[in-house]
Coordinates of C-alpha atoms and ligand atoms in Angstrom, one line a residue:
X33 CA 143.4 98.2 112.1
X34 CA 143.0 96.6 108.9
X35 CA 144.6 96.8 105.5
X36 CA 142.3 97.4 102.6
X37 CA 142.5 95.0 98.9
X38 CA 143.7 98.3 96.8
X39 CA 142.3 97.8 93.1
X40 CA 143.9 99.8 90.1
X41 CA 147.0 99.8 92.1
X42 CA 149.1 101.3 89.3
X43 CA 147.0 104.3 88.9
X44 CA 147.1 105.0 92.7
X45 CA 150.7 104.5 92.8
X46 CA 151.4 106.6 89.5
X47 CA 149.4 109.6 91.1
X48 CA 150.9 109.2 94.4
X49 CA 154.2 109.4 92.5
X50 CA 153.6 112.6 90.9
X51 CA 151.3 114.3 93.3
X52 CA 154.1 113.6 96.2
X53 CA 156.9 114.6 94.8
X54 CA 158.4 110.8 93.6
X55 CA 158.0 110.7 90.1
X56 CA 157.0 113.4 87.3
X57 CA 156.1 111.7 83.6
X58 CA 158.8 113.9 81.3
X59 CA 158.5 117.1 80.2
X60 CA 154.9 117.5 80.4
X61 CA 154.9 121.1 79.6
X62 CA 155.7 120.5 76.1
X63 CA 152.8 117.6 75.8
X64 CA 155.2 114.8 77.5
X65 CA 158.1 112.7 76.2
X66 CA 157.4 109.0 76.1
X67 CA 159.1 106.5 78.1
X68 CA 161.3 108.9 80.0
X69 CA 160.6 109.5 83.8
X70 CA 161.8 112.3 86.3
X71 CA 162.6 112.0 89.8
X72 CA 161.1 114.5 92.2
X73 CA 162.8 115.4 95.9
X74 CA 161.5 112.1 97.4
X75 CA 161.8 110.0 94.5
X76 CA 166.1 110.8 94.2
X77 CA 166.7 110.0 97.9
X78 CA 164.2 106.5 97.6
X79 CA 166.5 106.3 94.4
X80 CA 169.6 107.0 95.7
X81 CA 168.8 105.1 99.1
X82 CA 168.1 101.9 97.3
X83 CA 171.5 102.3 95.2
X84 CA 173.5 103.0 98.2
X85 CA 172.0 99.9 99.4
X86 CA 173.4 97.8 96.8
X87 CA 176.4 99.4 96.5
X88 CA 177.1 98.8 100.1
X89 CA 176.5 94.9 100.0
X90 CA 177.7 94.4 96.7
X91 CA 180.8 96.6 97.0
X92 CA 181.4 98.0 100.4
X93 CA 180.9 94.7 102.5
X94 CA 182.9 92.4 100.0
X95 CA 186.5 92.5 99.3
X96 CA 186.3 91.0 96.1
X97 CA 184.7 93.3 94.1
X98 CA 185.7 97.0 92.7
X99 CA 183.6 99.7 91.4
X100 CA 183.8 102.1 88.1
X101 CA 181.7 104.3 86.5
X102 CA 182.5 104.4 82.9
X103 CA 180.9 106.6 80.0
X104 CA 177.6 106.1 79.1
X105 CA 179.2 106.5 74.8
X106 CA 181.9 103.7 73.6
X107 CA 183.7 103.1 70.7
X108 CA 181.1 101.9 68.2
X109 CA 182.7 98.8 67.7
X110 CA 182.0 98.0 71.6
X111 CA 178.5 97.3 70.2
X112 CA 179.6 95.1 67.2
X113 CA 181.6 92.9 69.5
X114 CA 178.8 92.3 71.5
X115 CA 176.7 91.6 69.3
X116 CA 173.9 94.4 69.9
X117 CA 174.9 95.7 66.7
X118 CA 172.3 93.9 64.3
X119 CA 170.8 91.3 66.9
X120 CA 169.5 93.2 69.8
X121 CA 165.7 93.9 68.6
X122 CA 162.3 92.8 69.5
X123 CA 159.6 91.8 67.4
X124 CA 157.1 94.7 66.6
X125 CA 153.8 95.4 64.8
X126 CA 151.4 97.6 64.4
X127 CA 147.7 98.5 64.1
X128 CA 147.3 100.0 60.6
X129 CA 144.1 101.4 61.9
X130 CA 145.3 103.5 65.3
X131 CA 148.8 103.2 64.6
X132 CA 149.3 101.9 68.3
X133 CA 152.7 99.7 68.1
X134 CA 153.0 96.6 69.8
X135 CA 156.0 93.3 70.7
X136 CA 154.7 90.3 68.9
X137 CA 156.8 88.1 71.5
X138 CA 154.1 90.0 74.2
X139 CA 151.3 89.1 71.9
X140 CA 152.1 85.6 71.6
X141 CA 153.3 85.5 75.5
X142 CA 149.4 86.6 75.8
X143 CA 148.1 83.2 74.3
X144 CA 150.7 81.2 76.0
X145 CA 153.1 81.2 73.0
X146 CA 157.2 81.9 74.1
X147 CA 158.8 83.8 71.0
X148 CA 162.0 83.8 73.0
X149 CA 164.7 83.5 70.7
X150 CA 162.3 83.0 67.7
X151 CA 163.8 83.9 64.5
X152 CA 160.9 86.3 62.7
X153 CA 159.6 83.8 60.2
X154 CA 158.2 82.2 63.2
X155 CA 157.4 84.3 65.2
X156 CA 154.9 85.9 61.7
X157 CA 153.8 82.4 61.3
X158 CA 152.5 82.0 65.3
X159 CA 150.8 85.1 64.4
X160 CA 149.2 83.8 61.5
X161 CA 147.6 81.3 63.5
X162 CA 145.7 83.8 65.7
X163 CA 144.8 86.2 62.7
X164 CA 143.0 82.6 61.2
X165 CA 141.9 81.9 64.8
X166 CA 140.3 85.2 64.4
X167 CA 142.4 86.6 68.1
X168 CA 144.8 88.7 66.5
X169 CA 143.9 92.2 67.8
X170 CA 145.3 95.4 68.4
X171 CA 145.3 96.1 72.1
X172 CA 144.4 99.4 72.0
X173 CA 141.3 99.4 69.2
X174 CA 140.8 96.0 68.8
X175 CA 141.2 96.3 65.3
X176 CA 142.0 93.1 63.1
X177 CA 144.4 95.8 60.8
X178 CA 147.7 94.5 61.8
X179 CA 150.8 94.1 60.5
X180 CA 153.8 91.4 59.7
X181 CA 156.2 91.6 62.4
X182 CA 159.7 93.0 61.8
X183 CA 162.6 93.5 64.1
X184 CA 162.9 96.5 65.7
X185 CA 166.0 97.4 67.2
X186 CA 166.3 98.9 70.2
X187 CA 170.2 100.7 70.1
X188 CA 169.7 104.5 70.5
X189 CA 172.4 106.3 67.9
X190 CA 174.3 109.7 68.5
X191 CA 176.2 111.8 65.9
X192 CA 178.3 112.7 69.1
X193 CA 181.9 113.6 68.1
X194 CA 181.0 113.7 64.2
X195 CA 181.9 116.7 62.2
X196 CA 178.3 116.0 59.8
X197 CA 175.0 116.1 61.2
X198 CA 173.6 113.3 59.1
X199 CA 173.8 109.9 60.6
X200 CA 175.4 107.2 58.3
X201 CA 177.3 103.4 59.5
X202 CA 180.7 105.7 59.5
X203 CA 179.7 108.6 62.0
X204 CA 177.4 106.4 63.8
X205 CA 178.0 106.1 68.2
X206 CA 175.6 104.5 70.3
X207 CA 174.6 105.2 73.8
X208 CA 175.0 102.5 76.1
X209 CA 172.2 99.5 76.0
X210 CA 173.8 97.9 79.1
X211 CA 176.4 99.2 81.7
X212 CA 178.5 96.0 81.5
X213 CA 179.9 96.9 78.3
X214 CA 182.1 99.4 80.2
X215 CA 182.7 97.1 82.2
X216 CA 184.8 94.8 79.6
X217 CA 186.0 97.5 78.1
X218 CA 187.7 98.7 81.4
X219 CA 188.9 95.4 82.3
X220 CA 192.2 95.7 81.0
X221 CA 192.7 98.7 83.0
X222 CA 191.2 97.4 86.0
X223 CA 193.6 94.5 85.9
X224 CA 196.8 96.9 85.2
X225 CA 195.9 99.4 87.5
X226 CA 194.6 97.3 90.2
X227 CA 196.1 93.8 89.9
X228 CA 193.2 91.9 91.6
X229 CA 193.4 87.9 91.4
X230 CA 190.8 85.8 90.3
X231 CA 188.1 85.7 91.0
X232 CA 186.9 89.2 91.4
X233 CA 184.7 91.4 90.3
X234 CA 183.5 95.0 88.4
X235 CA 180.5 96.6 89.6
X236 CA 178.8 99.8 88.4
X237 CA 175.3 101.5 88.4
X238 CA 175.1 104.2 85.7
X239 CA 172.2 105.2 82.3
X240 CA 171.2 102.7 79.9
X241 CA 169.1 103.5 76.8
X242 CA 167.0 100.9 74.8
X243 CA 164.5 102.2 72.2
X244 CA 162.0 100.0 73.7
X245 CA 159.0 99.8 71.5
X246 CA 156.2 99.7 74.1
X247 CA 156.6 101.4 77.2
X248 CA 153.8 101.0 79.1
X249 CA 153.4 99.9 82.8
X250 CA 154.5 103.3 84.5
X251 CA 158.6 103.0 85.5
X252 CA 159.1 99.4 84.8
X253 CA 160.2 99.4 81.2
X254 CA 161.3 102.9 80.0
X255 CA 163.8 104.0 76.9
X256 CA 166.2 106.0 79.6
X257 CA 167.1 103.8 83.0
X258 CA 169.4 102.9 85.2
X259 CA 171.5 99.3 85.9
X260 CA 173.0 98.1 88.6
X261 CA 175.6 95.4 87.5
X262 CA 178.4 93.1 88.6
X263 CA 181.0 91.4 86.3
X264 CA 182.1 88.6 88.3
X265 CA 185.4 87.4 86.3
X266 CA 186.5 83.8 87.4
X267 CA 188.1 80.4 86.3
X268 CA 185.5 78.4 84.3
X269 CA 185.7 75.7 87.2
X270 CA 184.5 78.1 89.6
X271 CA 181.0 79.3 87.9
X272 CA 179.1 76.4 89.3
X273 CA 179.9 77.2 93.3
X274 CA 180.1 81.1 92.7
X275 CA 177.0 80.9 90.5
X276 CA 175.3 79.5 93.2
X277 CA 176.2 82.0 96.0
X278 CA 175.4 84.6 94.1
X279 CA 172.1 83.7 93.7
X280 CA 171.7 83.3 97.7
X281 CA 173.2 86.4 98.4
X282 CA 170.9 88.4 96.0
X283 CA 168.0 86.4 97.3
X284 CA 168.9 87.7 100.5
X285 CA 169.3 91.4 99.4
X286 CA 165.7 91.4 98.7
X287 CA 164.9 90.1 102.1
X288 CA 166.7 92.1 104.0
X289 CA 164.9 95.0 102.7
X290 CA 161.7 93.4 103.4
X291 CA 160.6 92.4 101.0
X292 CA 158.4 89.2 101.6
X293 CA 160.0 85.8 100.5
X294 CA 156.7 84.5 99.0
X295 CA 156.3 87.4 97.1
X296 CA 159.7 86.7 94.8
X297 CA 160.7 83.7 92.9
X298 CA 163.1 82.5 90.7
X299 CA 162.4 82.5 86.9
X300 CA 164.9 79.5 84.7
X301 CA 165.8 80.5 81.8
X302 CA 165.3 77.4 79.4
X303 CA 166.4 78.8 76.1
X304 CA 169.9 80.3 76.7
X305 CA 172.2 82.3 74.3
X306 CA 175.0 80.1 72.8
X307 CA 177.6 81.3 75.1
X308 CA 175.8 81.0 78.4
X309 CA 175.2 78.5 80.6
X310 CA 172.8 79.7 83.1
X311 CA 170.2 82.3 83.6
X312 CA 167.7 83.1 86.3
X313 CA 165.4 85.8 87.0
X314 CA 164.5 87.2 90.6
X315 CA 160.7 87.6 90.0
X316 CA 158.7 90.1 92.1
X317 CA 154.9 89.7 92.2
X318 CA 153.8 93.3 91.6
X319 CA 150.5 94.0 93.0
X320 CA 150.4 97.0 90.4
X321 CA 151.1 95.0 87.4
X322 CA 149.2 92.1 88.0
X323 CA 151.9 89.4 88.7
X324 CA 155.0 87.6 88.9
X325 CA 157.8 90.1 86.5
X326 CA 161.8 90.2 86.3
X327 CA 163.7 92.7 88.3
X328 CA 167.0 91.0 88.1
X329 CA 168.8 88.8 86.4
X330 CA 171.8 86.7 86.9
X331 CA 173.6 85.1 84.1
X332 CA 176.5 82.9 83.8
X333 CA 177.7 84.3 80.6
X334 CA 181.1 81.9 79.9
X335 CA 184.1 83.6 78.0
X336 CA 182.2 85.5 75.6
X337 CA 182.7 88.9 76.5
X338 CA 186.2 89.3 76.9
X339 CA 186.8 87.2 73.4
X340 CA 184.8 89.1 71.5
X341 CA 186.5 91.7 72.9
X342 CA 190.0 90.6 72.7
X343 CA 189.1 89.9 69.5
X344 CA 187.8 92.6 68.0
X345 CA 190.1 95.1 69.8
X346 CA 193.0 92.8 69.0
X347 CA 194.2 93.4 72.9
X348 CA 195.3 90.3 75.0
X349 CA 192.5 90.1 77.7
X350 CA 193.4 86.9 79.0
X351 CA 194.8 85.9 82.9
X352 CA 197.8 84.1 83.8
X353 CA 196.9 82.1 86.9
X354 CA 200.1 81.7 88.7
X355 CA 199.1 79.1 90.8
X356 CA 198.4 76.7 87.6
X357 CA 200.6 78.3 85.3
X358 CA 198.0 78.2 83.1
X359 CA 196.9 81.6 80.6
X360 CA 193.2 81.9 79.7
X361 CA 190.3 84.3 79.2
X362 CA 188.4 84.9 82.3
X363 CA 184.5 83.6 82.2
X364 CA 182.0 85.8 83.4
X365 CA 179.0 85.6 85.4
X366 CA 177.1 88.6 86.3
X367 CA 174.0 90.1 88.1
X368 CA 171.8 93.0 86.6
X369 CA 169.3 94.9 88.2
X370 CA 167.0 97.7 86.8
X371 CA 167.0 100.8 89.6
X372 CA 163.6 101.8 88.4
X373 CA 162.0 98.4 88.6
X374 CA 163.5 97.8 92.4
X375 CA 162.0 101.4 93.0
X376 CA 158.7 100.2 91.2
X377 CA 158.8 97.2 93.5
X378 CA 159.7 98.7 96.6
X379 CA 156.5 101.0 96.3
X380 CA 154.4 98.4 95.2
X381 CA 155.3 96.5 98.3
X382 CA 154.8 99.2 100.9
X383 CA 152.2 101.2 99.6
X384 CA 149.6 100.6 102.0
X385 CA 146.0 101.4 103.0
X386 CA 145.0 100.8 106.7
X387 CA 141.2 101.6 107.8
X388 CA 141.7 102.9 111.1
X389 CA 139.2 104.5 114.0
X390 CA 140.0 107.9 114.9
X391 CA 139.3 109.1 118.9
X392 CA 136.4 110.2 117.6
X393 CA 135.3 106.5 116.6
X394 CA 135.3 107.1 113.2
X395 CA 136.6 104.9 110.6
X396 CA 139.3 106.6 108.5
X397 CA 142.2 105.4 105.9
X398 CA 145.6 105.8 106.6
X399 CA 147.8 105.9 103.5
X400 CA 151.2 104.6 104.5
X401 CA 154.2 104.1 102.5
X402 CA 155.7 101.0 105.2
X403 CA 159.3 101.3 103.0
X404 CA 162.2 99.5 104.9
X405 CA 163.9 102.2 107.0
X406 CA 167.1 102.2 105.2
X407 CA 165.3 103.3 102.0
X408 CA 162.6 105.6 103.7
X409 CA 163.4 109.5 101.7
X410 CA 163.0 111.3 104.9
X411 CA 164.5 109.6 108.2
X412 CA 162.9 112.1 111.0
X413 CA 160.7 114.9 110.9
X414 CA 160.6 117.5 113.4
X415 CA 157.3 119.3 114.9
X416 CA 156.8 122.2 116.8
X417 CA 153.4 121.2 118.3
X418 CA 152.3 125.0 117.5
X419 CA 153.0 127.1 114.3
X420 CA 152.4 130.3 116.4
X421 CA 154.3 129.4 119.4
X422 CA 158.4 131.2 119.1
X423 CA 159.2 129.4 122.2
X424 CA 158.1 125.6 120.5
X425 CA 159.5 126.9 117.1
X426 CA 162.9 128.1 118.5
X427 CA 163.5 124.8 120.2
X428 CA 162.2 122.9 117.3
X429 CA 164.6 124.3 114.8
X430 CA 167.5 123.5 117.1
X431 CA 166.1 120.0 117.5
X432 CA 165.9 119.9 113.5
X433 CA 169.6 121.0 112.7
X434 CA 171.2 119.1 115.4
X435 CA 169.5 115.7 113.7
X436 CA 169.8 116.9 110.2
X437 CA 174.0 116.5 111.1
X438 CA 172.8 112.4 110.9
X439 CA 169.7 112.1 108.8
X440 CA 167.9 113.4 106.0
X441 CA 165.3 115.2 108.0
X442 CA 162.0 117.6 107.3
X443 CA 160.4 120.5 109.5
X444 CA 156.7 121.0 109.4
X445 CA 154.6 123.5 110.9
X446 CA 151.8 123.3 108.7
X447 CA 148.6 122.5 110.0
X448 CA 147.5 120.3 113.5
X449 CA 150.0 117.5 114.1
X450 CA 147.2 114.4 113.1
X451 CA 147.7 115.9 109.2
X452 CA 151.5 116.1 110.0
X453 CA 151.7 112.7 111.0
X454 CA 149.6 111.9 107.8
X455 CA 151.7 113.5 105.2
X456 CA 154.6 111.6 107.1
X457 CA 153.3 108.3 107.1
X458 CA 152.4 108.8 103.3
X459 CA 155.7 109.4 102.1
X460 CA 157.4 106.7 104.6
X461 CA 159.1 108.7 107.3
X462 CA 159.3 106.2 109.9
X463 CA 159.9 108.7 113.0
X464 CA 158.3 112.0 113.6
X465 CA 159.2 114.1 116.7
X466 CA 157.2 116.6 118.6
X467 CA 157.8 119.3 120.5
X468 CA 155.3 120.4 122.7
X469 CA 155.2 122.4 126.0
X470 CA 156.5 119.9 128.5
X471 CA 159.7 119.7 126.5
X472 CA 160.2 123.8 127.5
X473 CA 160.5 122.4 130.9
X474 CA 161.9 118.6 131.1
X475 CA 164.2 118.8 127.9
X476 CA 161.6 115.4 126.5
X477 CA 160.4 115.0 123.2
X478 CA 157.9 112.7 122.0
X479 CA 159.0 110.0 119.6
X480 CA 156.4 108.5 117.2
X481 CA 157.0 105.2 115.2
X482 CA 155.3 105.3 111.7
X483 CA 154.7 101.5 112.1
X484 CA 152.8 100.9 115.3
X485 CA 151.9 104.7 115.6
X486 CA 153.6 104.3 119.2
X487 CA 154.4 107.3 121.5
X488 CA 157.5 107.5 123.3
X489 CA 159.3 110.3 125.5
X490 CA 162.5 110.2 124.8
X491 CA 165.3 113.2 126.5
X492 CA 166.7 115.3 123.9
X493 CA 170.2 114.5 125.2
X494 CA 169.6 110.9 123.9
X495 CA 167.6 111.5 120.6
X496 CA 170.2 110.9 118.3
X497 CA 171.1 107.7 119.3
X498 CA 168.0 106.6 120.3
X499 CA 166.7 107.4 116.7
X500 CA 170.0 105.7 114.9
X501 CA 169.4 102.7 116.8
X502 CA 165.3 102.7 116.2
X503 CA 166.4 103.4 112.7
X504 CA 169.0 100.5 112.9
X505 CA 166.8 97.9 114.2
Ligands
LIG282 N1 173.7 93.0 81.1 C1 172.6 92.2 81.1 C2 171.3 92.9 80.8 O1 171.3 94.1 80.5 P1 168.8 92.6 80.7 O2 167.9 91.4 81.2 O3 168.6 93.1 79.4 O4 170.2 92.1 81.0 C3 168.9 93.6 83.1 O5 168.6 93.7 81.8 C4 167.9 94.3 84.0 O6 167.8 95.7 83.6 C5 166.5 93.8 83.9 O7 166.3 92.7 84.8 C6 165.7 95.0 84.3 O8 165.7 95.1 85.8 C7 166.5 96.2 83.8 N2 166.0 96.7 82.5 C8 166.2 96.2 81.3 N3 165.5 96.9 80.4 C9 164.9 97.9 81.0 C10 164.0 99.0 80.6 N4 163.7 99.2 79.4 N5 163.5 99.8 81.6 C11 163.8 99.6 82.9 N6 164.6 98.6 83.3 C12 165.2 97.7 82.4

């Protein structure tokens, strides 16, 4: 068996999305609805699977942390505080000649130019130098036609709760940009309800909206997604030593769920907001995008958050230590993860294409989703080894709502078992079970591993735990 190079890797992956059930491009009825994704059947359980994931090691399995799930609208002054109001933008232009919009920061990142943190002037000036240089171009066209850049900014605005239609600066609520904000916003509550010490932490996964100028590149950079964040809250002399084992025990996250260590790296931010004094990016090397991009991020953000926010609210967010006797406003570091980008990756990474021989000795390719068994949609599907068969059937339904008590199984009848197996593989089930004849008379079933396309017999008796500890291991 080998596995094939796969070119255009994005279009076979955003095909196999849609055509299996993964992920539908919005409301295409109507013409679509840019940079807004749905989630099929298969798509919501690798979804949900990969969040429960993260919840479980970020939340479940550490007794410093608590969750929330706060609303996706804040006060609007949540936004001021932070600073989104009137600084969080991105550069844009446009083609005057097929009105495609672009980021100029993307542009310049194109010839090796960083317009991180580049005021505009700058970034227009950089700009210049490639409309001289004659390699200014739309990337659509390739028209010369471009324009200045401006800022853009990406907060999405609501009129929700305002008794006039119109939008104006007094009526005006955002929806969230990030999740954390709730998560400051709630930490007054958390510490008055809950009375955690130092350090601890807030996690929550919930919607995010950004009006992202492009959003190309599939699921990786949409205007609607979902974060995955942790608010660690801490004593400034702790961020070095927690800032550092946070980074290991993300690292490790992404190992444990298989994905390759040489295919993520770590990403140093040089240029930092004023506040912060460390940022990385985990970095995953997407076949389908071409390289090395940022899934997560982990920032050590100081004691900007809650003094903006004690500030602006005029609350008192800060922490007595009792041990030091000492009163002071927690610093913050935190991690944030996009749940569409660790779904992109996770595809990306098992989406495979295997030339096999058939018993016939012909060569044939085996599409195989190889997704870490935790995440896999469907755990165990269950054959009857004949559609028209009551007796195979009968047994085979019993099999399948026995199992479906302790995984997220599927029954198929359709067609010979070979295209069962198939239609398995392609959407990641790792086990498939069969019941044929022989299993009318000694109560055996055969087993077969997605992997290593292994047979095994296995006694009904003892399929559930033999499958929870294949599914385990
Ligand atoms: N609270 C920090 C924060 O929001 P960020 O770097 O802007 O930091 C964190 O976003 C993560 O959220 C990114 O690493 C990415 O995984 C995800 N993300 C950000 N914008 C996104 C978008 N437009 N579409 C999908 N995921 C996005």
């Amino acid at each position: 068996m080998s596995i094939k190079k796969e070119e255009n890797k994005l279009e076979k992956i955003v095909g196999f999305a849609k055509s299996k059930g993964f992920v539908f491009p919005s409301s295409e009825i109507y013409g679509g609805f840019a940079g807004v994704y749905d989630y099929g059947h298969y798509g919501i359980l690798l979804k949900n699977n990969i969040r429960d994931s993260w919840w479980k090691s970020m939340v479940q399995l550490r007794e410093d942390v608590v969750g929330l799930d706060s609303g996706v609208f804040m006060h609007p002054t949540t936004w001021v505080a932070s600073g989104h109001v009137g600084s969080f933008d991105d550069p844009q232009i446009d083609c005057r000649v097929c009105k495609n919009r672009m980021r100029a920061d993307h542009i310049l990142e194109n010839f090796g130019v960083s317009a991180d943190k580049m005021p505009i002037e700058t970034i227009n000036q950089e700009l210049d130098k490639l409309r001289e240089a004659k390699k200014l171009k739309c990337t659509n066209c390739g028209s010369s036609d471009i324009t200045e850049a401006k800022r853009f900014s990406l907060m999405v605005k609501s009129n929700l709760g305002s008794p006039t239609e119109a939008l104006s600066e007094d009526n005006v609520v955002y929806l969230r940009p990030e999740t954390c904000g709730g998560i400051y916003l709630e930490y007054k509550n958390t510490m008055d309800s809950l009375h955690p010490k130092l350090p601890f932490c807030i996690a929550q996964v919930g919607k995010a909206f950004r009006n992202e100028i492009v959003t190309k590149q599939f699921i990786f950079r949409t205007r609607e997604f979902e974060q995955m964040e942790m608010q660690y809250f801490l004593r400034p002399q702790e961020m070095k030593a927690k800032y550092e084992e946070w980074k290991k025990e993300r690292w490790q996250w992404y190992l444990g769920l298989g994905i390759p260590g040489d295919k993520i790296k770590w990403y140093k931010h040089e240029k930092l907001a004023h506040y912060a004094s460390e940022a990385y990016d985990i970095e995953y090397n997407f076949d389908a995008l071409g390289g090395f991009k940022e899934v997560e991020g982990i920032h050590a953000r100081g004691d900007w958050d809650l003094s903006q926010h004690s500030k602006f609210s005029g609350q008192d967010l800060s922490y007595y230590d009792d041990a030091t006797k000492e009163r002071f406003i927690p610093h913050i570091m935190e991690t944030s993860v996009g749940l569409a980008r660790l779904f992109l990756m996770f595809i990306d990474n098992a989406y495979i294409e295997e030339e096999l021989t058939n018993s016939k000795g012909e060569k044939e390719i085996r599409t195989v989703l190889k997704l870490h068994k935790d995440l896999a949609p469907i755990k165990v599907a269950v054959f009857p080894l004949l559609k028209n068969k009551p007796e195979l059937v009968g047994k085979a339904k019993e099999i399948y709502t026995n199992l479906r008590q302790h995984f997220m199984c599927e029954f198929d009848d359709n067609g010979n078992v070979g295209k069962r197996y198939r239609r398995q593989d392609e959407i990641g089930t790792p086990y498939c079970v069969t019941i044929d004849f022989d299993t009318l008379e000694d109560n055996a079933v055969t087993v077969r591993d997605r992997d290593t396309m292994k047979q095994d017999r296995v006694k009904i008796d003892e399929l559930t735990e033999y499958l929870k500890n294949a599914i385990k291991s």
